[in-house]
Coordinates of C-alpha atoms in Angstrom, one line a residue:
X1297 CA -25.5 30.1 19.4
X1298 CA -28.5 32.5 19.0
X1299 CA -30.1 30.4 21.5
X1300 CA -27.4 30.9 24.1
X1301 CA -27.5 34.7 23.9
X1302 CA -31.4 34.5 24.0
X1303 CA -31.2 32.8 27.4
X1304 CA -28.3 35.4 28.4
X1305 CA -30.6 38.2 27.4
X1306 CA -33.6 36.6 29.7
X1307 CA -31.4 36.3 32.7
X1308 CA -30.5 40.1 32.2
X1309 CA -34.1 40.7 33.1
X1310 CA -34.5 37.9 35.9
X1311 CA -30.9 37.4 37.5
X1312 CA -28.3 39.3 39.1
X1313 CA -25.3 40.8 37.7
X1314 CA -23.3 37.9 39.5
X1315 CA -25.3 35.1 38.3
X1316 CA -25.2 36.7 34.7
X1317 CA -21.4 37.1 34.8
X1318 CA -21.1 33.2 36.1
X1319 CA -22.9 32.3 33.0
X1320 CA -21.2 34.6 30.5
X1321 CA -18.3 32.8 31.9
X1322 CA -19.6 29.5 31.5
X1323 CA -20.6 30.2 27.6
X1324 CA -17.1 31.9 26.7
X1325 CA -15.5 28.5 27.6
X1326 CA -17.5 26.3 26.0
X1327 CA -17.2 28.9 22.8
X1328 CA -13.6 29.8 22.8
X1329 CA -11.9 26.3 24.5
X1330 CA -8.9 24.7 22.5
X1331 CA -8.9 21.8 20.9
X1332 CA -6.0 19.6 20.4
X1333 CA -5.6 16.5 18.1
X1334 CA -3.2 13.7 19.1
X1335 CA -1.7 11.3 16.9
X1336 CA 0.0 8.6 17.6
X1337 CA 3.1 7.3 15.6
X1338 CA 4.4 3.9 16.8
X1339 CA 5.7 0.7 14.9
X1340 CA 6.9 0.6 11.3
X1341 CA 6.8 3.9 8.9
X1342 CA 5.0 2.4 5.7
X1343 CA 3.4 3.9 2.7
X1344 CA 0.3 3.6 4.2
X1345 CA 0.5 5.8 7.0
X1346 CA 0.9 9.5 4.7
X1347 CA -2.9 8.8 4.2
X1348 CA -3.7 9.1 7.6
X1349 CA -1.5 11.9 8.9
X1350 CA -2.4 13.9 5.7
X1351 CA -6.2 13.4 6.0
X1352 CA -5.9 14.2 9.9
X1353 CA -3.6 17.5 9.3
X1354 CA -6.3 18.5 6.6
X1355 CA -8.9 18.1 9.4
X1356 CA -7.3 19.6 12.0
X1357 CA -7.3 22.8 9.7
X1358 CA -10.8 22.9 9.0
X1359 CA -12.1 22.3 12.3
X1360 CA -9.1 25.5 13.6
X1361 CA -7.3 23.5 16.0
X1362 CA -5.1 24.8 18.1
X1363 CA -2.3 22.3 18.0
X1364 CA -1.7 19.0 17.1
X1365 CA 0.6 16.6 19.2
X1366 CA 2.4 13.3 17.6
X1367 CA 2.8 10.4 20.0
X1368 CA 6.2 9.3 18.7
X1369 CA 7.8 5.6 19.3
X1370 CA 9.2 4.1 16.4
X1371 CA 12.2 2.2 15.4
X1372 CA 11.6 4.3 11.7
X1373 CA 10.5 2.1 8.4
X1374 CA 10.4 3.9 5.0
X1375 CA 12.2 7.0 4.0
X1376 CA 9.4 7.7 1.1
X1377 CA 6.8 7.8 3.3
X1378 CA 8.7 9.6 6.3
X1379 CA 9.5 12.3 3.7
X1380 CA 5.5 12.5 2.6
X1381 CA 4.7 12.9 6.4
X1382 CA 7.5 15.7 6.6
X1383 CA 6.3 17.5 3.7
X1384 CA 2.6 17.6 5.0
X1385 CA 3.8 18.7 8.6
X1386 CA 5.9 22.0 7.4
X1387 CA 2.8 22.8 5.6
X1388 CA 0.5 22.7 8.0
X1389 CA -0.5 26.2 9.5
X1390 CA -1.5 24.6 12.6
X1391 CA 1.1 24.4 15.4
X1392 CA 3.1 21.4 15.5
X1393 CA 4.7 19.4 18.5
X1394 CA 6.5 16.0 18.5
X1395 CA 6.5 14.5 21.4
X1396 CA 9.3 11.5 21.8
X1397 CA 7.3 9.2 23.7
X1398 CA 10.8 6.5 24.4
X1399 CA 12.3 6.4 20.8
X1400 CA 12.0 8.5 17.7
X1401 CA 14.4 6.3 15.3
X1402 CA 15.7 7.3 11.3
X1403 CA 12.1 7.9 9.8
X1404 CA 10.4 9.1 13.3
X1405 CA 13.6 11.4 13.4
X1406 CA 12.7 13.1 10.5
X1407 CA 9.3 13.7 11.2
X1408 CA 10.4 14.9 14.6
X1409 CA 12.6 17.2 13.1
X1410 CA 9.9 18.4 10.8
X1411 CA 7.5 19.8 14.0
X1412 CA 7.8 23.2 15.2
X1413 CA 8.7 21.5 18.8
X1414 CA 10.0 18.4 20.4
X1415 CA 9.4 17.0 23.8
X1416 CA 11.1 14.0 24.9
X1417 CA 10.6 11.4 27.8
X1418 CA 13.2 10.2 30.4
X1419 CA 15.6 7.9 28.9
X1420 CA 14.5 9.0 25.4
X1421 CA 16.4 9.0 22.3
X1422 CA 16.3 10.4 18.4
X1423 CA 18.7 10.2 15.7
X1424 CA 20.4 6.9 13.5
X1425 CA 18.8 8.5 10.1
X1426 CA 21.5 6.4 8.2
X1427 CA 19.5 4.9 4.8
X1428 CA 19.4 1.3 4.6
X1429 CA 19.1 -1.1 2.4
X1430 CA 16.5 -4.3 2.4
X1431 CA 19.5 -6.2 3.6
X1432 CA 20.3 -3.7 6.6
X1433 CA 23.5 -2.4 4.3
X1434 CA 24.3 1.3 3.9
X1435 CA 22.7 2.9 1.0
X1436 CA 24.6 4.7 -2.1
X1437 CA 26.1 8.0 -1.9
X1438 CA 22.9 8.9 -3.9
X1439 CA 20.6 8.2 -1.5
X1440 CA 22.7 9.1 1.4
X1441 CA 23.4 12.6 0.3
X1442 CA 19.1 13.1 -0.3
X1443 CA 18.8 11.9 3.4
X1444 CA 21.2 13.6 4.9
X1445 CA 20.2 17.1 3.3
X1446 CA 16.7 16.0 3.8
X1447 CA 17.3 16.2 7.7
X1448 CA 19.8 19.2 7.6
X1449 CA 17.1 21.4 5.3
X1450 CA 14.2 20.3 8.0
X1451 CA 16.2 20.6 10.7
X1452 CA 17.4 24.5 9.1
X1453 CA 13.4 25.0 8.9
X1454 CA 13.2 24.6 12.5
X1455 CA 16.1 26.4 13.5
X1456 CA 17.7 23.7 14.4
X1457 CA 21.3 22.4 14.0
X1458 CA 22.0 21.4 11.1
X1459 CA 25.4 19.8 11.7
X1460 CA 23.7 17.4 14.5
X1461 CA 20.7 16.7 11.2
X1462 CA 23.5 15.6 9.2
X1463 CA 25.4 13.8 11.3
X1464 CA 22.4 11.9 12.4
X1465 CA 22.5 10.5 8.6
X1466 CA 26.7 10.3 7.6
X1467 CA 29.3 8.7 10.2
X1468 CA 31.7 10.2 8.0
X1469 CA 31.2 13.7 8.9
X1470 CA 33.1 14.6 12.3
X1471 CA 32.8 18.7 14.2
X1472 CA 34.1 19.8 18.1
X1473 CA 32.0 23.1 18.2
X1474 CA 28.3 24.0 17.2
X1475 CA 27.1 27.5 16.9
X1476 CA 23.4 27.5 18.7
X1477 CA 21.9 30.6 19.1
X1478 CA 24.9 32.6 18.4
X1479 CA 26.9 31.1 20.7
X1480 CA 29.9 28.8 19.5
X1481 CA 29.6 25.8 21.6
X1482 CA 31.9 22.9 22.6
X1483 CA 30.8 19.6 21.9
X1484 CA 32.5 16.6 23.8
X1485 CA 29.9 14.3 24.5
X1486 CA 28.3 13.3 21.7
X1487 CA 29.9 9.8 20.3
X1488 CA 28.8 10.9 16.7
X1489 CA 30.5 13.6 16.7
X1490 CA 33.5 11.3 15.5
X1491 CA 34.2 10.1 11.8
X1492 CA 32.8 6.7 12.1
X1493 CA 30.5 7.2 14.4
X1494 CA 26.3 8.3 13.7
X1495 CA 24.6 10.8 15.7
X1496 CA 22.2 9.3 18.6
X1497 CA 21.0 11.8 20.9
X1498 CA 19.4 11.3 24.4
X1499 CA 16.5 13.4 25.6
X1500 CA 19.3 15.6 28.0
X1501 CA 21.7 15.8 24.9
X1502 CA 19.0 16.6 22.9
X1503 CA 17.9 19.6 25.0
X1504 CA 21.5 20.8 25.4
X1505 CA 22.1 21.0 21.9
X1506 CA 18.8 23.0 21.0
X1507 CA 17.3 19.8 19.0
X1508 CA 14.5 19.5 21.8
X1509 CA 13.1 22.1 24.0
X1510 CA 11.8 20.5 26.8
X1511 CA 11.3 16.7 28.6
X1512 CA 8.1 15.3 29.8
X1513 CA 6.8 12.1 31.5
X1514 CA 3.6 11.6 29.6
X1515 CA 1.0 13.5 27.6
X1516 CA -0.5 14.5 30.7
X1517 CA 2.2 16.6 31.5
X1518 CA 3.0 17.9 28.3
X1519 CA 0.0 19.6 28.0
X1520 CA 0.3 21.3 31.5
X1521 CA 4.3 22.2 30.3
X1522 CA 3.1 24.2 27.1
X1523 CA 0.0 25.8 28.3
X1524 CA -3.1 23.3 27.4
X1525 CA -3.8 21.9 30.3
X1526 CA -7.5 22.5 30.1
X1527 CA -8.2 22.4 26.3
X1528 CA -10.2 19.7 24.8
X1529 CA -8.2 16.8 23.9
X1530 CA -9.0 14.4 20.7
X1531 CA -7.1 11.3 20.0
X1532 CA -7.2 10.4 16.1
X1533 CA -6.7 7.1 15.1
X1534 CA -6.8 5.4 11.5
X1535 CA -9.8 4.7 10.0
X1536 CA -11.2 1.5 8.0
X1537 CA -10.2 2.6 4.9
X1538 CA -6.8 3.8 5.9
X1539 CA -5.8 0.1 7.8
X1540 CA -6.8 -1.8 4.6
X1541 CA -4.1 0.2 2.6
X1542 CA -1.7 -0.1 5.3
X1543 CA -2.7 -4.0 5.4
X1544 CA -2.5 -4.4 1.5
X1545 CA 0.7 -2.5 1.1
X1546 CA 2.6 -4.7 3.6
X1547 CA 5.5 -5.6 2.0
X1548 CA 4.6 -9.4 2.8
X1549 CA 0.4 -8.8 1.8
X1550 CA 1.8 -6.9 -1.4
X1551 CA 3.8 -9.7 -2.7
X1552 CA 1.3 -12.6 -2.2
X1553 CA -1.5 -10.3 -4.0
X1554 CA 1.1 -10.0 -7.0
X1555 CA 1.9 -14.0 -6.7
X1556 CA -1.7 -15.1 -6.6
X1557 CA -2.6 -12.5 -9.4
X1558 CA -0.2 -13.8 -11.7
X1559 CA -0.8 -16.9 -11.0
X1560 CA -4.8 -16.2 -11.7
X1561 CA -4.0 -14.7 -15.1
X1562 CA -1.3 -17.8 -15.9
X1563 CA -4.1 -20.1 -15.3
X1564 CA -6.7 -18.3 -17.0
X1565 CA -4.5 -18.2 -20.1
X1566 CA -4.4 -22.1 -20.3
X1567 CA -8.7 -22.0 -20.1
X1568 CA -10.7 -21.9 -22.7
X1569 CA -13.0 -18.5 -21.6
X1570 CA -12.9 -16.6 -18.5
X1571 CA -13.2 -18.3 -15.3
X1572 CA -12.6 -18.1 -11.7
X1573 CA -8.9 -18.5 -12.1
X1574 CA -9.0 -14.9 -13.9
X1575 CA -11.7 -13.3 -11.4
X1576 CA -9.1 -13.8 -8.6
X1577 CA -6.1 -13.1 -9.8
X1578 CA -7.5 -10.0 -11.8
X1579 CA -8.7 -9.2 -7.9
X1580 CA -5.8 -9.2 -6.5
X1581 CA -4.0 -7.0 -9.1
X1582 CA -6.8 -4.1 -8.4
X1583 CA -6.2 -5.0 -5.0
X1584 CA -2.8 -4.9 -5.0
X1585 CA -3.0 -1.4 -7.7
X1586 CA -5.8 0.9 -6.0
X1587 CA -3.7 0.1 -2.0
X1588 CA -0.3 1.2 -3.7
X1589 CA -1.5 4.3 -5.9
X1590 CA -3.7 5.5 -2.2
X1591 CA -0.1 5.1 -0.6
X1592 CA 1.4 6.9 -4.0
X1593 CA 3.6 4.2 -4.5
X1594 CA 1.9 3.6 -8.0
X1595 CA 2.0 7.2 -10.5
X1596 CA -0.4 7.2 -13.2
X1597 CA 2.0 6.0 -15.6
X1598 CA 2.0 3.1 -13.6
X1599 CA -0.9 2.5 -14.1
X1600 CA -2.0 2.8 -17.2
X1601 CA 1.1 0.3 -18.0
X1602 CA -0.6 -2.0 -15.9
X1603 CA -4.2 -1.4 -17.4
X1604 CA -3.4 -1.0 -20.8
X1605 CA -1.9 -4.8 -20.5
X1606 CA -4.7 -6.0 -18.8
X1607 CA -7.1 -4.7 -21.6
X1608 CA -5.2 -6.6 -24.2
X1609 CA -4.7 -9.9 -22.5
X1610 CA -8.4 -9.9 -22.3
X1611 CA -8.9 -9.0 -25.4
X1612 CA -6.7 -11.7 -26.6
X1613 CA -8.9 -14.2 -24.4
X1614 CA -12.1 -13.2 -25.4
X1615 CA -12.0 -12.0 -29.1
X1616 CA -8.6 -12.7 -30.5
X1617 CA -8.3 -16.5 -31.6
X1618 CA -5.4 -17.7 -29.6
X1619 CA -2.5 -16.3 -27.9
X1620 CA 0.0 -14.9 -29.9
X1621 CA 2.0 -11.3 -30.3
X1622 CA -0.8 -9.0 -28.8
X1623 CA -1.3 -11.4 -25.7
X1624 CA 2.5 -11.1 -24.9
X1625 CA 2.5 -7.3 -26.1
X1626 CA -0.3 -7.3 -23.2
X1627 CA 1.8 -9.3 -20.4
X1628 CA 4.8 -7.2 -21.1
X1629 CA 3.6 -4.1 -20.2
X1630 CA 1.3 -5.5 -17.2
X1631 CA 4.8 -7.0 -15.8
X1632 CA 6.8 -3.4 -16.4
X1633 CA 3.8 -1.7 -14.9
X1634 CA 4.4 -4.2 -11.7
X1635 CA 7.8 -3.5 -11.9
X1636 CA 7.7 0.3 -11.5
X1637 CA 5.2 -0.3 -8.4
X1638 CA 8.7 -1.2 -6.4
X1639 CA 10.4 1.8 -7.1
X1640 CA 9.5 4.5 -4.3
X1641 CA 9.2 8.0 -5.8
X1642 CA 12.3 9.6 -4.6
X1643 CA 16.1 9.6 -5.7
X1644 CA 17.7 6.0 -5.4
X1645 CA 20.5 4.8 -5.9
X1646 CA 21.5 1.5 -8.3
X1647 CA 20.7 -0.9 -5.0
X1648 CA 17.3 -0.2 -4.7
X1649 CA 16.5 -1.0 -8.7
X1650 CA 18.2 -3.9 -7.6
X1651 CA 16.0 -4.3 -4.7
X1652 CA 13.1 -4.3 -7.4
X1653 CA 14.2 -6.4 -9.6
X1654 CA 15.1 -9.2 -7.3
X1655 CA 11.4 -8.7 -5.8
X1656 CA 9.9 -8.9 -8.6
X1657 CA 11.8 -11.4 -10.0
X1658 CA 11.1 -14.0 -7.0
X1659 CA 7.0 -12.8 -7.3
X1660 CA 7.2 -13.6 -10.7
X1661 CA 9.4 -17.3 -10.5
X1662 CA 7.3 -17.8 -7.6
X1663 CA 3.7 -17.4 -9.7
X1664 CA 5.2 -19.6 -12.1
X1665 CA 6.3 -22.2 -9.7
X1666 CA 2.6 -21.6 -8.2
X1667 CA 1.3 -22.6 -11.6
X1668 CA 3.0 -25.3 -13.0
X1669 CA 2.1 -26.8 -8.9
X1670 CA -1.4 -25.8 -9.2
X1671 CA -1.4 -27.7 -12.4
X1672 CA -0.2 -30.5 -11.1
X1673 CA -2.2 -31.1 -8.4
X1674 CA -5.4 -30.3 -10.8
X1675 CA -4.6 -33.1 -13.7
X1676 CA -5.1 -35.2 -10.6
X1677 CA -8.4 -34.3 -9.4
X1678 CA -11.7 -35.3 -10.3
X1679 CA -12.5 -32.2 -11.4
X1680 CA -10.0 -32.2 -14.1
X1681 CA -11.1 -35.5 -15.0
X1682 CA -14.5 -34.8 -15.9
X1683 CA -13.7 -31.2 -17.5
X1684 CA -11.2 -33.1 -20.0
X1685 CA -12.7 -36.8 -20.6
X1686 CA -16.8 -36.4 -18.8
X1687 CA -18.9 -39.6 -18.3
X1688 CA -15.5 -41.7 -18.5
X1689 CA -15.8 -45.3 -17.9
X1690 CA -13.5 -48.1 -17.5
X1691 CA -13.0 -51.3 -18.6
X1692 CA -13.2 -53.1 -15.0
X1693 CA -16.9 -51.9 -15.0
X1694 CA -17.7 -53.5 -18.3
X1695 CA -16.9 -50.7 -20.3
X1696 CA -14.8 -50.1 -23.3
X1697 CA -13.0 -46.8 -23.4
X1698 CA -15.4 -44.9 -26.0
X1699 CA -18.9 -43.1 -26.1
X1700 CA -20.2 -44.6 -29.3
X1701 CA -20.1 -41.5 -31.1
X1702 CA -18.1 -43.2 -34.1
X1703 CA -21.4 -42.5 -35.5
X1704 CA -21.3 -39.0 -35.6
X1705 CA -18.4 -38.9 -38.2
X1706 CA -19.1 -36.8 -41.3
X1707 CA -22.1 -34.6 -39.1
X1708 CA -22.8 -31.1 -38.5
X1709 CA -22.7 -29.8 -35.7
X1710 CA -21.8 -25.8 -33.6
X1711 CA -19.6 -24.7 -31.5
X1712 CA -20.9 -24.6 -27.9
X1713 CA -17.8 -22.4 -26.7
X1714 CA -14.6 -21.3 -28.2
X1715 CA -12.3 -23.8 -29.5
X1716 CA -8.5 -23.1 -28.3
X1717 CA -8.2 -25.7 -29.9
X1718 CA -10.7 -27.8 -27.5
X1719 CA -14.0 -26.9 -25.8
X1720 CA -17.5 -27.9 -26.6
X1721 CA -19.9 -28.7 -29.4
X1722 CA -23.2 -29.7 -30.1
X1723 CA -23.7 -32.5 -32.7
X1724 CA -27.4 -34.1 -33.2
X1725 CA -28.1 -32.7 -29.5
X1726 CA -25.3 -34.0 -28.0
X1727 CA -22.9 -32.1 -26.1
X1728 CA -19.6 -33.3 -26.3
X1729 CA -15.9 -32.2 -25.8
X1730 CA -13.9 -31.8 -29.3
X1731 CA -10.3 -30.8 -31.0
X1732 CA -10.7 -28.8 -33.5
X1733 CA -7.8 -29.6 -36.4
X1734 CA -5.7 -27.2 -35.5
X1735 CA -7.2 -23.8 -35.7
X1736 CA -9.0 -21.7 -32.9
X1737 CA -12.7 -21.6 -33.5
X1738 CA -15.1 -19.1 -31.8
X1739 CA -18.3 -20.4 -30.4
X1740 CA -21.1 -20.3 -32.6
X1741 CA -19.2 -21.6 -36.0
X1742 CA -20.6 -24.3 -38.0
X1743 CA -18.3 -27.3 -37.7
X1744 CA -18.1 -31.1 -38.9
X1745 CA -16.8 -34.1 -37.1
X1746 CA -13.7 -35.2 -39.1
X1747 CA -12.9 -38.0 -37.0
X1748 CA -13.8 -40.2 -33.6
X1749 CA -10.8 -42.2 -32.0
X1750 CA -12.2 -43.4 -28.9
X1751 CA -12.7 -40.1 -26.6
X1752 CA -11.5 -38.0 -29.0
X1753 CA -13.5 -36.2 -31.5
X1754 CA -11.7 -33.8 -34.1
X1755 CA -14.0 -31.2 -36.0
X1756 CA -13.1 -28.5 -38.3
X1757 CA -14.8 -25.4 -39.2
X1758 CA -17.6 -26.1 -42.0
X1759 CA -17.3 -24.5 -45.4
X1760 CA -19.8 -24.3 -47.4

């Protein structure tokens, strides 16, 4: 900036009065132009677009934009995350404008409503707010009544109408007159308007009835229409971080990141150690954890639920002989932790803690059902074949079914890993897979071979 006025206060010296008002022109433009952000809202409302309109309002503000516009075209999704959107719009200081590019459905009306102005396309339409259920059936009384205030109290904000907002949510309300601006108004050609009936309103009904003020073709048009025609135009789109949470919080992503980490932990728990099958599936829990608390689907009770479980099935893998009370202690609260992930942080009724449960339920069968598979399939492989019985050999190749280690009864030996109650030891320098008698031996006790039947090789701890 200092620079700019030093070359203005040169050209006072060298150029004419014309030529210095040309460039004082010039530099007040490129100084005092206005900036405008637009965002586009399109598709399905999910809990991971908050993020992105919050982090681009919080922007906006820093940098003093003048305006920011929403490209709106959505059929809605979510009513959490539509009411997280609202809340961050009517707190923004920065002018607001909802622009109904086709269809601005349940959510998207919401967060139209929430805008300090709406402009809508040809052919346009907004309203259907009614809450839903996963199955597509009306919600409870419960959840109705939060929606339908929800609309009327952002519709009020706006000084809109707020028996149009309501109606948009509740077929059974039914009015013939509407008060807009003063004025008492007849209303006879709006189909919601009758018990039974929900509140859809095209872009010329919208404009009659004060819930939009003005109809535009494109964003090109808009701008000229409220005064920005020449201000400097940014389009903001998600970033990396912000499409990975909206990927892993996909209802369908979510539940396979639950299956697969149950099913990691399940397997684990059957292993002596830790392994692979408990690096993935504990992956795809934090996965599945960090996406929803970013989306604030998961509160911090949530998740120290989930943690604290996690911490004590590990400990029960790793240091705790066996699994016993403090191992299912550990799985109980992972699984309640899991289960409070469903529930969205607003008032529901008894069908969506239904909702829940049923999802969870068929997450958790499901890992089971992925287990006892998986378990299946690996009893078959070679894999499991030389982690169980190594080196075996059969009698069609000359063999008998034994490693000559009946010599090794009444020896000393360690134990090469934990013994649950099989795993390793080391007798005389030979490595070799043994059953301990029946308790659960860490690695590193001092054990003696009790037995040899074949294969099988029982030790117990030494006492001396």
């Amino acid at each position: 900036m200092v620079f700019l006025f030093q070359i203005v206060f040169k050209w006072m010296k060298l150029y004419t009065v014309k030529s210095l008002l040309i460039y004082l022109s010039i530099v007040t433009s490129f100084v005092f132009s206005e900036t405008i952000y637009i965002v586009p809202i399109d598709g399905t409302i999910d809990l991971g677009l908050p993020p992105y309109i919050k982090r681009t309002i919080a922007e906006a503000e820093s940098n003093n934009v003048d305006a920011i516009i929403f490209d709106i075209n959505t059929f809605g999704g979510r009513v959490d995350a539509a009411t997280q959107i609202k809340d961050a719009i009517l707190g923004s200081e920065i002018e607001t404008i909802a622009f109904i590019n086709r269809r601005a459905i349940s959510a998207g009306a919401l967060i139209s409503l929430s805008c300090e102005k709406i402009y809508m396309t040809g052919g346009g339409l907004i309203g259907a707010a009614t809450a839903v259920d996963m199955s597509g059936k009306k919600g409870s009384e419960k959840v109705i009544s939060f929606m339908r205030e929800e609309m009327a109290s952002t519709a009020e904000k706006r000084g809109r109408s707020k028996a149009i907002a309501r109606g948009m949510v509740d077929e059974e309300l039914n009015f013939s007159k509407l008060f807009i601006s003063g004025d008492s108004v007849l209303v006879n050609d709006i189909e919601g308007r009758k018990a039974g009936k929900l509140i859809s309103l095209t872009t010329d009904q919208a404009i009659k009835y004060n819930i939009a003020d003005g109809t535009s073709e494109d964003l090109e048009s808009l701008l000229d229409l409220i005064g920005y025609s020449d201000a400097i135009i940014i389009e903001k789109v998600e970033n990396w971080s912000e499409d990975i949470v909206r990927f892993l919080t996909n209802p369908v992503v979510a539940s396979l990141l639950t299956t697969f980490g149950f099913l990691g932990i399940l397997f684990e728990l059957q292993s002596p150690g830790w392994g692979i099958p408990g690096f993935v599936g504990l992956t795809c829990l934090v996965l599945s954890l960090s996406a929803s608390y970013i989306a604030q689907l998961a509160t911090m009770s949530d998740m120290l639920f989930i943690f604290a479980g996690i911490v004590i099935i590990l400990l029960e893998i790793l240091v705790i002989p066996g699994f016993g009370i403090a191992g299912i202690g550990g799985f109980a609260l992972m699984i309640y932790g899991l289960y409070l992930l469903l529930l969205p942080d607003i008032p529901v009724g008894e069908e969506v803690v239904s909702q829940a449960m049923d999802g969870f339920f068929i997450g958790l069968v499901g890992a089971i059902i992925g287990l006892f598979l998986l378990f299946r399939i690996m009893i078959k492989t070679k894999f499991w074949e030389q982690l169980t019985s190594p080196n075996i050999q059969s009698k069609e190749d000359g063999y008998e079914n034994t490693f000559g280690w009946e010599s090794l009864e009444s020896k000393e030996g360690i134990a090469d890993t934990d013994l649950h109650p099989s795993g390793w030891a080391r007798v005389e320098d030979k490595r070799i897979f043994v059953v301990s008698e029946g308790d659960f031996l860490v690695k590193g006790t001092r054990i003696v071979v009790l037995s040899v039947d074949g294969n099988r090789v029982v030790v117990r701890e030494l006492i001396k």
